[in-house]
Tab-separated table of C-alpha atoms in Angstrom:
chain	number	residue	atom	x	y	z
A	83	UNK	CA	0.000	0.000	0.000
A	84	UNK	CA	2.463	2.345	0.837
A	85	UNK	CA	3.829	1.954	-2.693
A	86	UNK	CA	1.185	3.811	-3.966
A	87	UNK	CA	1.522	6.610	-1.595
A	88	UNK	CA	3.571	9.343	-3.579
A	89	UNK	CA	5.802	12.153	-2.415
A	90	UNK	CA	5.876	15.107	-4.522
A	91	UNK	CA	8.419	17.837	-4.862
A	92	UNK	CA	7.600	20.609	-6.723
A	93	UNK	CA	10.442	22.969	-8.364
A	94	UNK	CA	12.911	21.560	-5.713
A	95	UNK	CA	16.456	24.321	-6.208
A	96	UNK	CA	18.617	22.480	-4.139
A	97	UNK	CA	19.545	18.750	-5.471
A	98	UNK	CA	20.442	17.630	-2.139
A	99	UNK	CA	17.147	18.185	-0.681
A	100	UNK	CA	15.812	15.840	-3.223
A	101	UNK	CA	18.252	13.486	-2.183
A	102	UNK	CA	18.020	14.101	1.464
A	103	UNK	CA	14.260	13.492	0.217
A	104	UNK	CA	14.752	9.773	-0.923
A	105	UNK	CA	16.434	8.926	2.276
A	106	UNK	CA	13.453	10.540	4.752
A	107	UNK	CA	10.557	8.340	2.096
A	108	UNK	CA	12.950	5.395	2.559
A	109	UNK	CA	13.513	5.158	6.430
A	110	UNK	CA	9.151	5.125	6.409
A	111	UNK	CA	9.316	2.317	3.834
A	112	UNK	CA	7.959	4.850	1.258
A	113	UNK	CA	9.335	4.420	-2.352
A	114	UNK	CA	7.601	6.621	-4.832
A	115	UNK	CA	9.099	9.884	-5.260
A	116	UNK	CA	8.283	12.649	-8.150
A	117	UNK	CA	9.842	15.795	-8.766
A	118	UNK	CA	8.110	18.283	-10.517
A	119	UNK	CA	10.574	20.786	-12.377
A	120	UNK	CA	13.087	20.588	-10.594
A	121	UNK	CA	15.559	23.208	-11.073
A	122	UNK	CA	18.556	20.403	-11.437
A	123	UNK	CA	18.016	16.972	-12.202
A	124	UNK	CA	19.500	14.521	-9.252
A	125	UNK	CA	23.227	14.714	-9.533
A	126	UNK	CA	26.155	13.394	-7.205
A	127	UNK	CA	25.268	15.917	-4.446
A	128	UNK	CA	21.597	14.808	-4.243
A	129	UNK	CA	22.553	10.482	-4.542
A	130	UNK	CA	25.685	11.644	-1.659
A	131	UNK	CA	22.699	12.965	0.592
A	132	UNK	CA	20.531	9.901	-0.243
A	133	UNK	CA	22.993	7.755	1.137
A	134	UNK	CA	21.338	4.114	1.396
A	135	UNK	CA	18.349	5.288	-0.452
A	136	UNK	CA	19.658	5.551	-3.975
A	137	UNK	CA	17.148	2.798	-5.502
A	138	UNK	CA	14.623	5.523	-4.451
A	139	UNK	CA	16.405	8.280	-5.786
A	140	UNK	CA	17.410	6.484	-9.167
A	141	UNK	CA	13.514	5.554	-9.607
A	142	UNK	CA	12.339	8.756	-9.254
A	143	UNK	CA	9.894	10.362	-12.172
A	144	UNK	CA	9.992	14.332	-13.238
A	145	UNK	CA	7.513	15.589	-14.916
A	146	UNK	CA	7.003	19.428	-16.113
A	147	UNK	CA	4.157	19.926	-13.990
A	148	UNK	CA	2.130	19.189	-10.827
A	149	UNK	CA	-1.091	18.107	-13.016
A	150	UNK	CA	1.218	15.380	-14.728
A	151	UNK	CA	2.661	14.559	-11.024
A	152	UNK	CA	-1.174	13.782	-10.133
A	153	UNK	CA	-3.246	12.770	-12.631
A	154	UNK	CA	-3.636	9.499	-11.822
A	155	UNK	CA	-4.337	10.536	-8.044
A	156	UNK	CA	-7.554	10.120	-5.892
A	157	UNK	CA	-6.188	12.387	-3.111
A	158	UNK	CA	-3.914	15.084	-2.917
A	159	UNK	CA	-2.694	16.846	-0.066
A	160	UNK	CA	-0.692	19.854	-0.241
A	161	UNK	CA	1.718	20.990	2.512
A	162	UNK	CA	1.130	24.918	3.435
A	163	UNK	CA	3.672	26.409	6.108
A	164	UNK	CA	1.483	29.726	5.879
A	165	UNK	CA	-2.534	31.049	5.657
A	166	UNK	CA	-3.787	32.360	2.484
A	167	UNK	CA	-6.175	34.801	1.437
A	168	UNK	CA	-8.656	32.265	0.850
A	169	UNK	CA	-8.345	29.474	3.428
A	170	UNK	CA	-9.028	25.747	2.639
A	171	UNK	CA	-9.973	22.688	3.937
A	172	UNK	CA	-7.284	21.999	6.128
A	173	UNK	CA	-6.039	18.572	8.142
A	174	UNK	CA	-3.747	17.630	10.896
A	175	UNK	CA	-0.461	15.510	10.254
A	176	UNK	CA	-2.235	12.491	12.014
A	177	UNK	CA	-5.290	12.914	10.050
A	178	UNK	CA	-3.021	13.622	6.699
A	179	UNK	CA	-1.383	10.029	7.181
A	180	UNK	CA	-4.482	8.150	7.891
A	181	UNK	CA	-5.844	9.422	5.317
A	182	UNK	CA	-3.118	8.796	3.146
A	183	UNK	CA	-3.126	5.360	4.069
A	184	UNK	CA	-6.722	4.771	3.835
A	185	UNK	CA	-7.080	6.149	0.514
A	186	UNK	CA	-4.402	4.706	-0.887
A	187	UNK	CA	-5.752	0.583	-1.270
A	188	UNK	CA	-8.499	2.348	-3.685
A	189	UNK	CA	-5.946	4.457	-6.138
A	190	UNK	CA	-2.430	6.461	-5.822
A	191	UNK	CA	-2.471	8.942	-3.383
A	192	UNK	CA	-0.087	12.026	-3.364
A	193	UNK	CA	1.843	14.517	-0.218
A	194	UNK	CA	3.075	17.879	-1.817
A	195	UNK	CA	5.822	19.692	-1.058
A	196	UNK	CA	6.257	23.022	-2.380
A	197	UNK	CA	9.470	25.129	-3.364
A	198	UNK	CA	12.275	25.914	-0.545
A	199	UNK	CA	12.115	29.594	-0.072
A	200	UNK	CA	7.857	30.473	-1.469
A	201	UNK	CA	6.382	26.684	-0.860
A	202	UNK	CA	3.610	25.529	-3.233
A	203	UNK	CA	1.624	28.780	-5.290
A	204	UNK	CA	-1.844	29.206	-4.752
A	205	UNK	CA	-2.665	27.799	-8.010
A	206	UNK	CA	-0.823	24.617	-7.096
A	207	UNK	CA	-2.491	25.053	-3.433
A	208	UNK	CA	-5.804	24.675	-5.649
A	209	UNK	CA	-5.270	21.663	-7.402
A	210	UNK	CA	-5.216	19.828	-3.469
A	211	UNK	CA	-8.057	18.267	-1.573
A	212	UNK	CA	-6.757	18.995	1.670
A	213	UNK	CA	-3.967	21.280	3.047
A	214	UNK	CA	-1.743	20.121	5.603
A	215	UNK	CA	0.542	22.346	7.846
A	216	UNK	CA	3.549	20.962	10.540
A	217	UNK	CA	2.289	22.850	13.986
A	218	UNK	CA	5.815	23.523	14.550
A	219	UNK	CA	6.994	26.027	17.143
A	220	UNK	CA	5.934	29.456	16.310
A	221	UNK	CA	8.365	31.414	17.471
A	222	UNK	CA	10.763	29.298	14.924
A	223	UNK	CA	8.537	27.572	12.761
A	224	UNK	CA	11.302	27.195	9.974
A	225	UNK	CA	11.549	23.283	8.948
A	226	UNK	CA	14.089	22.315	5.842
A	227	UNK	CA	12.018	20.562	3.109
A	228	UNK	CA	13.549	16.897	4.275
A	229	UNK	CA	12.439	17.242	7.674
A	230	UNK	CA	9.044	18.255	6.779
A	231	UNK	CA	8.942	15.156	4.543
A	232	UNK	CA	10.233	13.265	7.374
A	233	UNK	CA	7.866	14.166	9.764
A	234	UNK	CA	4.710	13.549	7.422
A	235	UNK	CA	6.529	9.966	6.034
A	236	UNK	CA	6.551	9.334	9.572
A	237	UNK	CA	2.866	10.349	10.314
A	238	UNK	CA	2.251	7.591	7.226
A	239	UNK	CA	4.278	5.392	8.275
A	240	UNK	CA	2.517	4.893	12.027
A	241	UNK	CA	-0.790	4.914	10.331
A	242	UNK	CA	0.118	2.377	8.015
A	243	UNK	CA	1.261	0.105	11.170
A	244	UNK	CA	-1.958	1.097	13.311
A	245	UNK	CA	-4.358	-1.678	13.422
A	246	UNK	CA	-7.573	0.302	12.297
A	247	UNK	CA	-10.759	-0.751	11.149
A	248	UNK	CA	-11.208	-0.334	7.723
A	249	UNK	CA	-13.810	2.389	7.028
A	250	UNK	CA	-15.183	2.441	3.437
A	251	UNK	CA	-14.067	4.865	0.853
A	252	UNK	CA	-15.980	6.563	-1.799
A	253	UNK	CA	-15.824	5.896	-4.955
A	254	UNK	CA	-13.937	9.307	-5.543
A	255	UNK	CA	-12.853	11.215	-9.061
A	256	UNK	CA	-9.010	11.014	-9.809
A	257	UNK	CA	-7.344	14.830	-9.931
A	258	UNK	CA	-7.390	14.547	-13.877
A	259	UNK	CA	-11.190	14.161	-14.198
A	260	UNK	CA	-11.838	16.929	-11.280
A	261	UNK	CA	-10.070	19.210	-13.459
A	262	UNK	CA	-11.956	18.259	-16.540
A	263	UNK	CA	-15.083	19.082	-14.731
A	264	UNK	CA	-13.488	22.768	-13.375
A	265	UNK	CA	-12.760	23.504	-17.030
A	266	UNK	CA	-16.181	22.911	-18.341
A	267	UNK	CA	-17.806	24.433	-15.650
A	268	UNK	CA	-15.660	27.511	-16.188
A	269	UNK	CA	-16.426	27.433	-20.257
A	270	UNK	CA	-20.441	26.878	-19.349
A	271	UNK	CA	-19.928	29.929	-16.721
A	272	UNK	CA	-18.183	31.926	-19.352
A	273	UNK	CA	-21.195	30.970	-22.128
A	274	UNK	CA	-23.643	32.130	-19.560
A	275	UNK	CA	-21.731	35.798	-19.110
A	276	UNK	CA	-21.809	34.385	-14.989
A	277	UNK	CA	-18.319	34.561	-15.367
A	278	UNK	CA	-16.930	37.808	-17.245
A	279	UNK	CA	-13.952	36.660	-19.248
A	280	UNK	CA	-12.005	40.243	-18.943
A	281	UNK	CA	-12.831	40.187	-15.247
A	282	UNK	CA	-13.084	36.909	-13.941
A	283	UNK	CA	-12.278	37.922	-10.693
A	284	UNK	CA	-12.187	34.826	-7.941
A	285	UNK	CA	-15.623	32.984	-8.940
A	286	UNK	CA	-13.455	29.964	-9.850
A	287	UNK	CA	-10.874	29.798	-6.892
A	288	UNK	CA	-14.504	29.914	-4.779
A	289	UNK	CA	-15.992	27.350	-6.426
A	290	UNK	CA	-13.141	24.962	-6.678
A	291	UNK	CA	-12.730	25.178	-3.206
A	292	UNK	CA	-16.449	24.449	-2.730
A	293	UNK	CA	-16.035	20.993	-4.578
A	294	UNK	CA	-12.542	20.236	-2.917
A	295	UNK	CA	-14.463	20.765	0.561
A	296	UNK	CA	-17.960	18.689	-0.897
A	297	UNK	CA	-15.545	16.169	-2.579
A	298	UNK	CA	-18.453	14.566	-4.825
A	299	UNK	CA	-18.015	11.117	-6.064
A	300	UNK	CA	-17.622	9.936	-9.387
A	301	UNK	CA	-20.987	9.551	-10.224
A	302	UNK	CA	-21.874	12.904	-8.495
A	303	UNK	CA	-19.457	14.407	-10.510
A	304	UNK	CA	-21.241	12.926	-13.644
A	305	UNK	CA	-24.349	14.112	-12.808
A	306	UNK	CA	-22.770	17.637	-12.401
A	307	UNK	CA	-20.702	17.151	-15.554
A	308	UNK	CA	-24.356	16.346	-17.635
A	309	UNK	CA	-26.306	19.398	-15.902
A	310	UNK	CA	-23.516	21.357	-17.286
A	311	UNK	CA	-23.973	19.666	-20.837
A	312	UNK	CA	-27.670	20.483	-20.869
A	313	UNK	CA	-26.706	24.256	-20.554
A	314	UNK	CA	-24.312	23.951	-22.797
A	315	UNK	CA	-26.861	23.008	-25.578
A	316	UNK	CA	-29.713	25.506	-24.088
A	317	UNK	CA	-27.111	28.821	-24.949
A	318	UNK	CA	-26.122	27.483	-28.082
């Protein structure tokens, strides 16, 4: 199970982060790492930092960006150190790694990490279920990237190892067809003049986060993708 649990680094500057990366994943028996443009591909600095952990390292897939990274993905949680303008549905570390686990025996399941100095944008914020944040000490709340991904691979790790019940999952979208349903509902909005194309101001951000926080199933999502199709053919 936790093979399927994936560790994304997004636009990672420093090599030996992603390195030091591989090494935290491996220690919590995690082994699927992706880096999303990075700004070096792994080099002798980042396999020196992985140490023991270079089958991890050497296996790892980059991709250009974070929709490639989670396409495939049921969940996605997205690490946030700080509060945005428009807050989100947001989960402990415990919860992040249950749910991790959980999730993961029904499709892949993915743990962002954004960039070293800015962390993930808000448009890459937007593309999570769930933001997670470290409630580290707030009067030096600083935490390296592989330390943060230590502490959540270990929050995974004991989860994975708990003895839980197993609770039933929905039968939830993956990230690429949630997207396809935010891009025709923002071309139906647009047909309708709801959504002014010059000014489109933050209808969409709104909404998306209205659907992250109802996470409808697939064939919820259907339904909504069909009353969108109907409109479509009444403004035509």
């Amino acid at each position: 199970m936790l093979d399927r649990i994936r560790i994304i680094l997004v636009n990672t500057s420093h090599t030996g982060n992603i390195g030091s990366t591989a090494r935290a994943m491996k220690t919590m028996g995690l082994s699927s790492l992706y880096l999303v443009d990075p700004v070096s591909a792994p080099d002798g600095q980042a396999s020196a930092l992985a140490a023991g952990a270079g089958d991890v390292l050497a296996k790892a897939t980059i991709v250009p960006t974070l929709a490639d990274a989670i396409a495939d993905c049921g969940l996605v949680i997205g690490t946030s150190a700080r509060s945005r303008t428009l807050s989100w549905p947001m989960i402990e570390p415990r919860e992040c790694g249950l749910k991790l686990v959980a999730e993961a025996s029904q499709y892949p399941v993915a743990l962002v990490f954004g960039r070293e100095n800015s962390g993930l944008s808000n448009e890459e914020l937007q593309q999570c279920h769930f933001h997670v944040c470290i409630p580290a000490n707030p009067e030096y709340s600083s935490l390296n990237l592989a330390a943060a991904v230590q502490t959540l691979c270990y929050e995974i790790r004991m989860a994975s190892l708990a003895d839980l019940p197993s609770e039933e999952i929905g039968d939830y979208p993956l990230a690429e067809d949630l997207e396809r349903f935010y891009t025709h509902l923002e071309q139906t909005l647009t047909k309708t003049n709801f959504i002014v194309k010059n000014h489109p101001g933050m209808v969409m951000t709104k909404l998306r986060r209205l659907f992250n926080r109802a996470r409808p199933e697939a064939q919820e999502l259907n339904i909504l993708r069909g009353i969108l199709a109907s409109i479509d053919k009444s403004v035509e």
